[in-house]
Amino acid sequence: KAGVTQTPRYLIKTRGQQVTLSCSPISGHRSVSWYQQTPGQGLQFLFEYFSETQRNKGNFPGRFSGRQFSNSRSEMNVSTLELGDSALYLCASSLTGQGRVGEQYFGPGTRLTVT
Amino acid sequence: AQSVTQLGSHVSVSEGALVLLRCNYSSSVPPYLFWYVQYPNQGLQLLLKYTSAATLVKGINGFEAEFKKSETSFHLTKPSAHMSDAAEYFCAVLYGNEKLTFGTGTRLTIIP
């Protein structure tokens, strides 16, 4: 079974621009979570989508948004990019249900650099 | 609020020596606990999880962790380190709402 895929793997943007990152979960997984990883802040939860609905949200400004499609694929968007948005953005998918709690399968991430 | 603390951002052990990575959680109710590993330029991989069954949990690659409620700890161990164990390890806690909270990570270096 194919793993979680994220595109693109690397991205360079300029301050003020916007960016869209894509995540395709493992087939059959309906939950997709997004994380931001930086050396200073570590892994921080952005949001989680389940069946096209945002189920959880972290403490990030409204410039960070996401959505999930009917095939469970998810996108996250960051508008008006700031230098501090430079990070590795990780997507994780999971099967919800008994015995599967917390078992998230991560993609390789998208490395975003803002200049 | 739930949180995890990983003691030691960097740990070095000799090849063949015991690996011990420390994790303490903060929660009034025993949560679900996890250890993830991240190799360079990769995402995270689940090593093992505790979900209130056996307190000693065995994971992949020879790792195991013991849940100790009295110490609010979930330390990760491996009897004999291998060069391939060099990576960053994250402890994570989950309680109720399916939102994983990660520790700050411990970078493990193996000395030949």
JSON list of C-alpha atoms in Angstrom, two decimals:
[
{"chain": "A", "resi": 1, "resn": "LYS", "atom": "CA", "xyz": [0.00, 0.00, 0.00]},
{"chain": "A", "resi": 2, "resn": "ALA", "atom": "CA", "xyz": [1.41, 3.40, -0.96]},
{"chain": "A", "resi": 3, "resn": "GLY", "atom": "CA", "xyz": [2.38, 5.73, 1.88]},
{"chain": "A", "resi": 4, "resn": "VAL", "atom": "CA", "xyz": [1.47, 9.33, 2.45]},
{"chain": "A", "resi": 5, "resn": "THR", "atom": "CA", "xyz": [2.68, 11.53, -0.36]},
{"chain": "A", "resi": 6, "resn": "GLN", "atom": "CA", "xyz": [3.30, 15.24, -0.23]},
{"chain": "A", "resi": 7, "resn": "THR", "atom": "CA", "xyz": [3.90, 17.62, -3.08]},
{"chain": "A", "resi": 8, "resn": "PRO", "atom": "CA", "xyz": [6.00, 19.51, -3.74]},
{"chain": "A", "resi": 9, "resn": "ARG", "atom": "CA", "xyz": [8.94, 18.30, -1.66]},
{"chain": "A", "resi": 10, "resn": "TYR", "atom": "CA", "xyz": [10.75, 21.62, -1.80]},
{"chain": "A", "resi": 11, "resn": "LEU", "atom": "CA", "xyz": [9.48, 25.12, -2.35]},
{"chain": "A", "resi": 12, "resn": "ILE", "atom": "CA", "xyz": [11.04, 28.58, -2.33]},
{"chain": "A", "resi": 13, "resn": "LYS", "atom": "CA", "xyz": [8.75, 31.58, -2.03]},
{"chain": "A", "resi": 14, "resn": "THR", "atom": "CA", "xyz": [9.09, 35.29, -1.41]},
{"chain": "A", "resi": 15, "resn": "ARG", "atom": "CA", "xyz": [7.61, 37.20, 1.51]},
{"chain": "A", "resi": 16, "resn": "GLY", "atom": "CA", "xyz": [4.06, 38.27, 0.83]},
{"chain": "A", "resi": 17, "resn": "GLN", "atom": "CA", "xyz": [3.31, 35.44, -1.59]},
{"chain": "A", "resi": 18, "resn": "GLN", "atom": "CA", "xyz": [0.96, 32.59, -0.88]},
{"chain": "A", "resi": 19, "resn": "VAL", "atom": "CA", "xyz": [1.58, 28.88, -1.15]},
{"chain": "A", "resi": 20, "resn": "THR", "atom": "CA", "xyz": [-0.49, 25.70, -1.40]},
{"chain": "A", "resi": 21, "resn": "LEU", "atom": "CA", "xyz": [0.81, 22.34, -0.25]},
{"chain": "A", "resi": 22, "resn": "SER", "atom": "CA", "xyz": [-0.79, 19.04, -1.10]},
{"chain": "A", "resi": 23, "resn": "CYS", "atom": "CA", "xyz": [-1.10, 15.77, 0.78]},
{"chain": "A", "resi": 24, "resn": "SER", "atom": "CA", "xyz": [-2.47, 12.43, -0.39]},
{"chain": "A", "resi": 25, "resn": "PRO", "atom": "CA", "xyz": [-3.18, 10.08, 2.51]},
{"chain": "A", "resi": 26, "resn": "ILE", "atom": "CA", "xyz": [-2.87, 6.32, 2.60]},
{"chain": "A", "resi": 27, "resn": "SER", "atom": "CA", "xyz": [-5.77, 4.71, 0.79]},
{"chain": "A", "resi": 28, "resn": "GLY", "atom": "CA", "xyz": [-8.68, 4.25, 3.19]},
{"chain": "A", "resi": 29, "resn": "HIS", "atom": "CA", "xyz": [-7.47, 6.81, 5.71]},
{"chain": "A", "resi": 30, "resn": "ARG", "atom": "CA", "xyz": [-10.02, 9.55, 6.28]},
{"chain": "A", "resi": 31, "resn": "SER", "atom": "CA", "xyz": [-8.15, 11.67, 8.80]},
{"chain": "A", "resi": 32, "resn": "VAL", "atom": "CA", "xyz": [-5.39, 14.04, 7.71]},
{"chain": "A", "resi": 33, "resn": "SER", "atom": "CA", "xyz": [-3.37, 16.20, 10.08]},
{"chain": "A", "resi": 34, "resn": "TRP", "atom": "CA", "xyz": [-0.84, 18.91, 9.31]},
{"chain": "A", "resi": 35, "resn": "TYR", "atom": "CA", "xyz": [2.19, 19.89, 11.38]},
{"chain": "A", "resi": 36, "resn": "GLN", "atom": "CA", "xyz": [4.83, 22.57, 11.13]},
{"chain": "A", "resi": 37, "resn": "GLN", "atom": "CA", "xyz": [8.36, 21.59, 12.16]},
{"chain": "A", "resi": 38, "resn": "THR", "atom": "CA", "xyz": [11.03, 24.18, 12.86]},
{"chain": "A", "resi": 39, "resn": "PRO", "atom": "CA", "xyz": [14.31, 23.97, 14.80]},
{"chain": "A", "resi": 40, "resn": "GLY", "atom": "CA", "xyz": [13.11, 26.57, 17.28]},
{"chain": "A", "resi": 41, "resn": "GLN", "atom": "CA", "xyz": [9.50, 25.51, 17.89]},
{"chain": "A", "resi": 42, "resn": "GLY", "atom": "CA", "xyz": [9.70, 21.81, 17.15]},
{"chain": "A", "resi": 43, "resn": "LEU", "atom": "CA", "xyz": [6.60, 20.01, 15.89]},
{"chain": "A", "resi": 44, "resn": "GLN", "atom": "CA", "xyz": [3.46, 22.09, 16.13]},
{"chain": "A", "resi": 45, "resn": "PHE", "atom": "CA", "xyz": [-0.02, 20.93, 15.23]},
{"chain": "A", "resi": 46, "resn": "LEU", "atom": "CA", "xyz": [-1.76, 23.01, 12.58]},
{"chain": "A", "resi": 47, "resn": "PHE", "atom": "CA", "xyz": [-5.10, 21.31, 11.98]},
{"chain": "A", "resi": 48, "resn": "GLU", "atom": "CA", "xyz": [-6.83, 18.02, 11.37]},
{"chain": "A", "resi": 49, "resn": "TYR", "atom": "CA", "xyz": [-9.47, 17.14, 8.82]},
{"chain": "A", "resi": 50, "resn": "PHE", "atom": "CA", "xyz": [-11.81, 14.19, 8.88]},
{"chain": "A", "resi": 51, "resn": "SER", "atom": "CA", "xyz": [-14.35, 13.52, 6.16]},
{"chain": "A", "resi": 52, "resn": "GLU", "atom": "CA", "xyz": [-13.88, 17.00, 4.70]},
{"chain": "A", "resi": 53, "resn": "THR", "atom": "CA", "xyz": [-14.48, 18.74, 8.05]},
{"chain": "A", "resi": 54, "resn": "GLN", "atom": "CA", "xyz": [-11.91, 20.45, 10.21]},
{"chain": "A", "resi": 55, "resn": "ARG", "atom": "CA", "xyz": [-12.00, 18.54, 13.48]},
{"chain": "A", "resi": 56, "resn": "ASN", "atom": "CA", "xyz": [-9.14, 20.16, 15.39]},
{"chain": "A", "resi": 57, "resn": "LYS", "atom": "CA", "xyz": [-7.11, 23.32, 15.05]},
{"chain": "A", "resi": 58, "resn": "GLY", "atom": "CA", "xyz": [-3.84, 24.46, 16.55]},
{"chain": "A", "resi": 59, "resn": "ASN", "atom": "CA", "xyz": [-2.77, 27.94, 17.56]},
{"chain": "A", "resi": 60, "resn": "PHE", "atom": "CA", "xyz": [-1.80, 29.40, 14.24]},
{"chain": "A", "resi": 61, "resn": "PRO", "atom": "CA", "xyz": [-2.97, 32.66, 12.64]},
{"chain": "A", "resi": 62, "resn": "GLY", "atom": "CA", "xyz": [-5.73, 32.75, 10.08]},
{"chain": "A", "resi": 63, "resn": "ARG", "atom": "CA", "xyz": [-3.14, 32.97, 7.29]},
{"chain": "A", "resi": 64, "resn": "PHE", "atom": "CA", "xyz": [-2.90, 29.20, 7.64]},
{"chain": "A", "resi": 65, "resn": "SER", "atom": "CA", "xyz": [-5.87, 27.36, 6.25]},
{"chain": "A", "resi": 66, "resn": "GLY", "atom": "CA", "xyz": [-6.66, 23.95, 4.90]},
{"chain": "A", "resi": 67, "resn": "ARG", "atom": "CA", "xyz": [-9.26, 21.81, 3.30]},
{"chain": "A", "resi": 68, "resn": "GLN", "atom": "CA", "xyz": [-9.98, 18.21, 2.54]},
{"chain": "A", "resi": 69, "resn": "PHE", "atom": "CA", "xyz": [-11.59, 16.79, -0.54]},
{"chain": "A", "resi": 70, "resn": "SER", "atom": "CA", "xyz": [-14.05, 13.93, -0.88]},
{"chain": "A", "resi": 71, "resn": "ASN", "atom": "CA", "xyz": [-11.21, 11.54, -1.80]},
{"chain": "A", "resi": 72, "resn": "SER", "atom": "CA", "xyz": [-9.49, 12.50, 1.52]},
{"chain": "A", "resi": 73, "resn": "ARG", "atom": "CA", "xyz": [-6.69, 14.38, -0.21]},
{"chain": "A", "resi": 74, "resn": "SER", "atom": "CA", "xyz": [-5.87, 17.56, 1.66]},
{"chain": "A", "resi": 75, "resn": "GLU", "atom": "CA", "xyz": [-4.33, 20.91, 0.91]},
{"chain": "A", "resi": 76, "resn": "MET", "atom": "CA", "xyz": [-3.02, 23.58, 3.18]},
{"chain": "A", "resi": 77, "resn": "ASN", "atom": "CA", "xyz": [-2.60, 27.19, 2.19]},
{"chain": "A", "resi": 78, "resn": "VAL", "atom": "CA", "xyz": [-0.48, 29.89, 3.70]},
{"chain": "A", "resi": 79, "resn": "SER", "atom": "CA", "xyz": [-1.21, 33.43, 2.59]},
{"chain": "A", "resi": 80, "resn": "THR", "atom": "CA", "xyz": [0.99, 36.51, 2.94]},
{"chain": "A", "resi": 81, "resn": "LEU", "atom": "CA", "xyz": [4.09, 34.49, 3.69]},
{"chain": "A", "resi": 82, "resn": "GLU", "atom": "CA", "xyz": [6.50, 35.64, 6.38]},
{"chain": "A", "resi": 83, "resn": "LEU", "atom": "CA", "xyz": [10.14, 34.67, 6.90]},
{"chain": "A", "resi": 84, "resn": "GLY", "atom": "CA", "xyz": [9.09, 32.78, 10.03]},
{"chain": "A", "resi": 85, "resn": "ASP", "atom": "CA", "xyz": [6.92, 30.46, 7.95]},
{"chain": "A", "resi": 86, "resn": "SER", "atom": "CA", "xyz": [10.05, 28.74, 6.66]},
{"chain": "A", "resi": 87, "resn": "ALA", "atom": "CA", "xyz": [9.69, 25.19, 7.93]},
{"chain": "A", "resi": 88, "resn": "LEU", "atom": "CA", "xyz": [9.13, 21.57, 7.13]},
{"chain": "A", "resi": 89, "resn": "TYR", "atom": "CA", "xyz": [5.40, 20.98, 6.76]},
{"chain": "A", "resi": 90, "resn": "LEU", "atom": "CA", "xyz": [4.37, 17.44, 7.58]},
{"chain": "A", "resi": 91, "resn": "CYS", "atom": "CA", "xyz": [1.15, 15.74, 6.72]},
{"chain": "A", "resi": 92, "resn": "ALA", "atom": "CA", "xyz": [-0.05, 12.63, 8.53]},
{"chain": "A", "resi": 93, "resn": "SER", "atom": "CA", "xyz": [-2.96, 10.35, 7.85]},
{"chain": "A", "resi": 94, "resn": "SER", "atom": "CA", "xyz": [-4.68, 7.92, 10.15]},
{"chain": "A", "resi": 95, "resn": "LEU", "atom": "CA", "xyz": [-7.41, 5.35, 10.41]},
{"chain": "A", "resi": 96, "resn": "THR", "atom": "CA", "xyz": [-9.70, 6.37, 13.21]},
{"chain": "A", "resi": 97, "resn": "GLY", "atom": "CA", "xyz": [-11.43, 3.85, 15.35]},
{"chain": "A", "resi": 98, "resn": "GLN", "atom": "CA", "xyz": [-10.81, 1.44, 18.18]},
{"chain": "A", "resi": 99, "resn": "GLY", "atom": "CA", "xyz": [-7.20, 0.43, 18.54]},
{"chain": "A", "resi": 100, "resn": "ARG", "atom": "CA", "xyz": [-5.98, 2.93, 16.01]},
{"chain": "A", "resi": 101, "resn": "VAL", "atom": "CA", "xyz": [-5.92, 6.00, 18.19]},
{"chain": "A", "resi": 102, "resn": "GLY", "atom": "CA", "xyz": [-2.91, 8.16, 17.53]},
{"chain": "A", "resi": 103, "resn": "GLU", "atom": "CA", "xyz": [-1.38, 5.92, 14.90]},
{"chain": "A", "resi": 104, "resn": "GLN", "atom": "CA", "xyz": [-0.46, 8.56, 12.41]},
{"chain": "A", "resi": 105, "resn": "TYR", "atom": "CA", "xyz": [1.47, 7.84, 9.26]},
{"chain": "A", "resi": 106, "resn": "PHE", "atom": "CA", "xyz": [3.61, 10.71, 8.13]},
{"chain": "A", "resi": 107, "resn": "GLY", "atom": "CA", "xyz": [4.63, 11.85, 4.69]},
{"chain": "A", "resi": 108, "resn": "PRO", "atom": "CA", "xyz": [8.17, 13.01, 3.93]},
{"chain": "A", "resi": 109, "resn": "GLY", "atom": "CA", "xyz": [7.17, 16.66, 4.25]},
{"chain": "A", "resi": 110, "resn": "THR", "atom": "CA", "xyz": [7.41, 19.79, 2.15]},
{"chain": "A", "resi": 111, "resn": "ARG", "atom": "CA", "xyz": [10.39, 22.00, 2.90]},
{"chain": "A", "resi": 112, "resn": "LEU", "atom": "CA", "xyz": [9.23, 25.61, 2.50]},
{"chain": "A", "resi": 113, "resn": "THR", "atom": "CA", "xyz": [11.79, 28.38, 2.38]},
{"chain": "A", "resi": 114, "resn": "VAL", "atom": "CA", "xyz": [10.60, 31.98, 2.46]},
{"chain": "A", "resi": 115, "resn": "THR", "atom": "CA", "xyz": [13.07, 34.63, 1.31]},
{"chain": "B", "resi": 1, "resn": "ALA", "atom": "CA", "xyz": [-3.17, 21.04, 29.30]},
{"chain": "B", "resi": 2, "resn": "GLN", "atom": "CA", "xyz": [-1.42, 17.92, 28.17]},
{"chain": "B", "resi": 3, "resn": "SER", "atom": "CA", "xyz": [2.31, 18.12, 27.50]},
{"chain": "B", "resi": 4, "resn": "VAL", "atom": "CA", "xyz": [5.40, 15.98, 27.25]},
{"chain": "B", "resi": 5, "resn": "THR", "atom": "CA", "xyz": [8.94, 16.75, 28.33]},
{"chain": "B", "resi": 6, "resn": "GLN", "atom": "CA", "xyz": [11.91, 15.04, 26.79]},
{"chain": "B", "resi": 7, "resn": "LEU", "atom": "CA", "xyz": [15.02, 15.31, 28.94]},
{"chain": "B", "resi": 8, "resn": "GLY", "atom": "CA", "xyz": [18.15, 15.77, 26.87]},
{"chain": "B", "resi": 9, "resn": "SER", "atom": "CA", "xyz": [18.00, 17.25, 23.40]},
{"chain": "B", "resi": 10, "resn": "HIS", "atom": "CA", "xyz": [21.09, 15.28, 22.44]},
{"chain": "B", "resi": 11, "resn": "VAL", "atom": "CA", "xyz": [22.12, 11.82, 23.60]},
{"chain": "B", "resi": 12, "resn": "SER", "atom": "CA", "xyz": [25.24, 9.95, 22.51]},
{"chain": "B", "resi": 13, "resn": "VAL", "atom": "CA", "xyz": [25.84, 6.27, 23.13]},
{"chain": "B", "resi": 14, "resn": "SER", "atom": "CA", "xyz": [28.44, 3.81, 21.93]},
{"chain": "B", "resi": 15, "resn": "GLU", "atom": "CA", "xyz": [27.47, 1.12, 19.47]},
{"chain": "B", "resi": 16, "resn": "GLY", "atom": "CA", "xyz": [26.27, -1.89, 21.46]},
{"chain": "B", "resi": 17, "resn": "ALA", "atom": "CA", "xyz": [25.47, 0.14, 24.57]},
{"chain": "B", "resi": 18, "resn": "LEU", "atom": "CA", "xyz": [22.08, 0.67, 26.16]},
{"chain": "B", "resi": 19, "resn": "VAL", "atom": "CA", "xyz": [19.90, 3.40, 24.70]},
{"chain": "B", "resi": 20, "resn": "LEU", "atom": "CA", "xyz": [17.72, 5.32, 27.16]},
{"chain": "B", "resi": 21, "resn": "LEU", "atom": "CA", "xyz": [15.64, 8.27, 26.00]},
{"chain": "B", "resi": 22, "resn": "ARG", "atom": "CA", "xyz": [13.52, 9.97, 28.63]},
{"chain": "B", "resi": 23, "resn": "CYS", "atom": "CA", "xyz": [9.96, 11.21, 28.37]},
{"chain": "B", "resi": 24, "resn": "ASN", "atom": "CA", "xyz": [7.67, 12.53, 31.07]},
{"chain": "B", "resi": 25, "resn": "TYR", "atom": "CA", "xyz": [4.07, 13.50, 30.51]},
{"chain": "B", "resi": 26, "resn": "SER", "atom": "CA", "xyz": [1.78, 15.91, 32.24]},
{"chain": "B", "resi": 27, "resn": "SER", "atom": "CA", "xyz": [-1.78, 14.78, 32.51]},
{"chain": "B", "resi": 28, "resn": "SER", "atom": "CA", "xyz": [-4.26, 14.19, 35.29]},
{"chain": "B", "resi": 29, "resn": "VAL", "atom": "CA", "xyz": [-5.49, 11.08, 33.53]},
{"chain": "B", "resi": 30, "resn": "PRO", "atom": "CA", "xyz": [-3.17, 8.55, 31.90]},
{"chain": "B", "resi": 31, "resn": "PRO", "atom": "CA", "xyz": [-3.11, 9.46, 28.24]},
{"chain": "B", "resi": 32, "resn": "TYR", "atom": "CA", "xyz": [-2.12, 7.56, 25.17]},
{"chain": "B", "resi": 33, "resn": "LEU", "atom": "CA", "xyz": [1.62, 7.81, 24.67]},
{"chain": "B", "resi": 34, "resn": "PHE", "atom": "CA", "xyz": [3.78, 7.33, 21.61]},
{"chain": "B", "resi": 35, "resn": "TRP", "atom": "CA", "xyz": [7.33, 7.30, 20.42]},
{"chain": "B", "resi": 36, "resn": "TYR", "atom": "CA", "xyz": [8.12, 8.36, 16.89]},
{"chain": "B", "resi": 37, "resn": "VAL", "atom": "CA", "xyz": [11.45, 8.34, 15.05]},
{"chain": "B", "resi": 38, "resn": "GLN", "atom": "CA", "xyz": [12.55, 10.73, 12.32]},
{"chain": "B", "resi": 39, "resn": "TYR", "atom": "CA", "xyz": [15.47, 9.95, 10.05]},
{"chain": "B", "resi": 40, "resn": "PRO", "atom": "CA", "xyz": [17.14, 12.79, 8.12]},
{"chain": "B", "resi": 41, "resn": "ASN", "atom": "CA", "xyz": [14.98, 14.26, 5.38]},
{"chain": "B", "resi": 42, "resn": "GLN", "atom": "CA", "xyz": [12.08, 11.99, 6.21]},
{"chain": "B", "resi": 43, "resn": "GLY", "atom": "CA", "xyz": [8.78, 12.16, 7.99]},
{"chain": "B", "resi": 44, "resn": "LEU", "atom": "CA", "xyz": [8.07, 10.55, 11.34]},
{"chain": "B", "resi": 45, "resn": "GLN", "atom": "CA", "xyz": [7.62, 6.83, 11.83]},
{"chain": "B", "resi": 46, "resn": "LEU", "atom": "CA", "xyz": [5.71, 5.27, 14.71]},
{"chain": "B", "resi": 47, "resn": "LEU", "atom": "CA", "xyz": [7.98, 3.15, 16.93]},
{"chain": "B", "resi": 48, "resn": "LEU", "atom": "CA", "xyz": [5.46, 2.10, 19.57]},
{"chain": "B", "resi": 49, "resn": "LYS", "atom": "CA", "xyz": [2.43, 3.22, 21.51]},
{"chain": "B", "resi": 50, "resn": "TYR", "atom": "CA", "xyz": [0.85, 2.81, 24.94]},
{"chain": "B", "resi": 51, "resn": "THR", "atom": "CA", "xyz": [-2.93, 2.65, 25.09]},
{"chain": "B", "resi": 52, "resn": "SER", "atom": "CA", "xyz": [-3.59, 1.42, 28.66]},
{"chain": "B", "resi": 53, "resn": "ALA", "atom": "CA", "xyz": [-3.04, -2.26, 28.02]},
{"chain": "B", "resi": 54, "resn": "ALA", "atom": "CA", "xyz": [0.36, -3.71, 28.99]},
{"chain": "B", "resi": 55, "resn": "THR", "atom": "CA", "xyz": [2.67, -1.22, 30.69]},
{"chain": "B", "resi": 56, "resn": "LEU", "atom": "CA", "xyz": [5.72, -2.60, 28.88]},
{"chain": "B", "resi": 57, "resn": "VAL", "atom": "CA", "xyz": [5.32, -1.91, 25.20]},
{"chain": "B", "resi": 58, "resn": "LYS", "atom": "CA", "xyz": [7.50, -3.45, 22.52]},
{"chain": "B", "resi": 59, "resn": "GLY", "atom": "CA", "xyz": [7.99, -1.65, 19.25]},
{"chain": "B", "resi": 60, "resn": "ILE", "atom": "CA", "xyz": [9.89, -1.96, 16.03]},
{"chain": "B", "resi": 61, "resn": "ASN", "atom": "CA", "xyz": [13.67, -2.18, 15.63]},
{"chain": "B", "resi": 62, "resn": "GLY", "atom": "CA", "xyz": [14.15, -3.66, 19.11]},
{"chain": "B", "resi": 63, "resn": "PHE", "atom": "CA", "xyz": [12.86, -0.64, 21.01]},
{"chain": "B", "resi": 64, "resn": "GLU", "atom": "CA", "xyz": [10.57, -0.84, 24.00]},
{"chain": "B", "resi": 65, "resn": "ALA", "atom": "CA", "xyz": [9.08, 1.59, 26.51]},
{"chain": "B", "resi": 66, "resn": "GLU", "atom": "CA", "xyz": [7.61, 1.20, 29.96]},
{"chain": "B", "resi": 67, "resn": "PHE", "atom": "CA", "xyz": [4.67, 3.24, 31.20]},
{"chain": "B", "resi": 68, "resn": "LYS", "atom": "CA", "xyz": [5.11, 4.21, 34.85]},
{"chain": "B", "resi": 69, "resn": "LYS", "atom": "CA", "xyz": [2.11, 6.03, 36.22]},
{"chain": "B", "resi": 70, "resn": "SER", "atom": "CA", "xyz": [3.75, 6.83, 39.56]},
{"chain": "B", "resi": 71, "resn": "GLU", "atom": "CA", "xyz": [6.57, 8.61, 37.76]},
{"chain": "B", "resi": 72, "resn": "THR", "atom": "CA", "xyz": [4.44, 9.92, 34.87]},
{"chain": "B", "resi": 73, "resn": "SER", "atom": "CA", "xyz": [7.13, 8.57, 32.58]},
{"chain": "B", "resi": 74, "resn": "PHE", "atom": "CA", "xyz": [7.35, 6.67, 29.33]},
{"chain": "B", "resi": 75, "resn": "HIS", "atom": "CA", "xyz": [11.07, 6.20, 28.70]},
{"chain": "B", "resi": 76, "resn": "LEU", "atom": "CA", "xyz": [12.30, 4.52, 25.52]},
{"chain": "B", "resi": 77, "resn": "THR", "atom": "CA", "xyz": [15.01, 1.89, 25.71]},
{"chain": "B", "resi": 78, "resn": "LYS", "atom": "CA", "xyz": [16.97, -0.45, 23.49]},
{"chain": "B", "resi": 79, "resn": "PRO", "atom": "CA", "xyz": [19.46, -2.94, 24.98]},
{"chain": "B", "resi": 80, "resn": "SER", "atom": "CA", "xyz": [22.10, -2.60, 22.27]},
{"chain": "B", "resi": 81, "resn": "ALA", "atom": "CA", "xyz": [22.49, 0.44, 20.04]},
{"chain": "B", "resi": 82, "resn": "HIS", "atom": "CA", "xyz": [23.13, 0.05, 16.35]},
{"chain": "B", "resi": 83, "resn": "MET", "atom": "CA", "xyz": [24.55, 2.64, 13.97]},
{"chain": "B", "resi": 84, "resn": "SER", "atom": "CA", "xyz": [21.23, 2.69, 12.12]},
{"chain": "B", "resi": 85, "resn": "ASP", "atom": "CA", "xyz": [19.48, 3.96, 15.28]},
{"chain": "B", "resi": 86, "resn": "ALA", "atom": "CA", "xyz": [20.98, 7.41, 14.78]},
{"chain": "B", "resi": 87, "resn": "ALA", "atom": "CA", "xyz": [17.97, 9.67, 14.32]},
{"chain": "B", "resi": 88, "resn": "GLU", "atom": "CA", "xyz": [15.71, 12.09, 16.17]},
{"chain": "B", "resi": 89, "resn": "TYR", "atom": "CA", "xyz": [13.16, 10.61, 18.54]},
{"chain": "B", "resi": 90, "resn": "PHE", "atom": "CA", "xyz": [9.92, 12.25, 19.58]},
{"chain": "B", "resi": 91, "resn": "CYS", "atom": "CA", "xyz": [7.66, 11.37, 22.46]},
{"chain": "B", "resi": 92, "resn": "ALA", "atom": "CA", "xyz": [4.00, 12.33, 21.98]},
{"chain": "B", "resi": 93, "resn": "VAL", "atom": "CA", "xyz": [0.87, 12.38, 24.10]},
{"chain": "B", "resi": 94, "resn": "LEU", "atom": "CA", "xyz": [-2.74, 12.16, 23.06]},
{"chain": "B", "resi": 95, "resn": "TYR", "atom": "CA", "xyz": [-5.75, 12.60, 25.23]},
{"chain": "B", "resi": 96, "resn": "GLY", "atom": "CA", "xyz": [-9.31, 12.50, 24.06]},
{"chain": "B", "resi": 97, "resn": "ASN", "atom": "CA", "xyz": [-9.47, 14.74, 21.08]},
{"chain": "B", "resi": 98, "resn": "GLU", "atom": "CA", "xyz": [-7.05, 13.02, 18.70]},
{"chain": "B", "resi": 99, "resn": "LYS", "atom": "CA", "xyz": [-4.61, 15.92, 18.71]},
{"chain": "B", "resi": 100, "resn": "LEU", "atom": "CA", "xyz": [-1.08, 14.66, 19.17]},
{"chain": "B", "resi": 101, "resn": "THR", "atom": "CA", "xyz": [1.24, 16.86, 21.22]},
{"chain": "B", "resi": 102, "resn": "PHE", "atom": "CA", "xyz": [4.92, 16.22, 20.62]},
{"chain": "B", "resi": 103, "resn": "GLY", "atom": "CA", "xyz": [7.93, 16.72, 22.81]},
{"chain": "B", "resi": 104, "resn": "THR", "atom": "CA", "xyz": [10.88, 18.75, 21.58]},
{"chain": "B", "resi": 105, "resn": "GLY", "atom": "CA", "xyz": [12.76, 15.69, 20.42]},
{"chain": "B", "resi": 106, "resn": "THR", "atom": "CA", "xyz": [16.02, 13.95, 21.31]},
{"chain": "B", "resi": 107, "resn": "ARG", "atom": "CA", "xyz": [18.74, 13.56, 18.74]},
{"chain": "B", "resi": 108, "resn": "LEU", "atom": "CA", "xyz": [20.47, 10.21, 19.21]},
{"chain": "B", "resi": 109, "resn": "THR", "atom": "CA", "xyz": [24.07, 9.83, 18.04]},
{"chain": "B", "resi": 110, "resn": "ILE", "atom": "CA", "xyz": [25.76, 6.46, 17.94]},
{"chain": "B", "resi": 111, "resn": "ILE", "atom": "CA", "xyz": [29.52, 6.39, 18.49]},
{"chain": "B", "resi": 112, "resn": "PRO", "atom": "CA", "xyz": [31.32, 3.63, 16.57]}
]
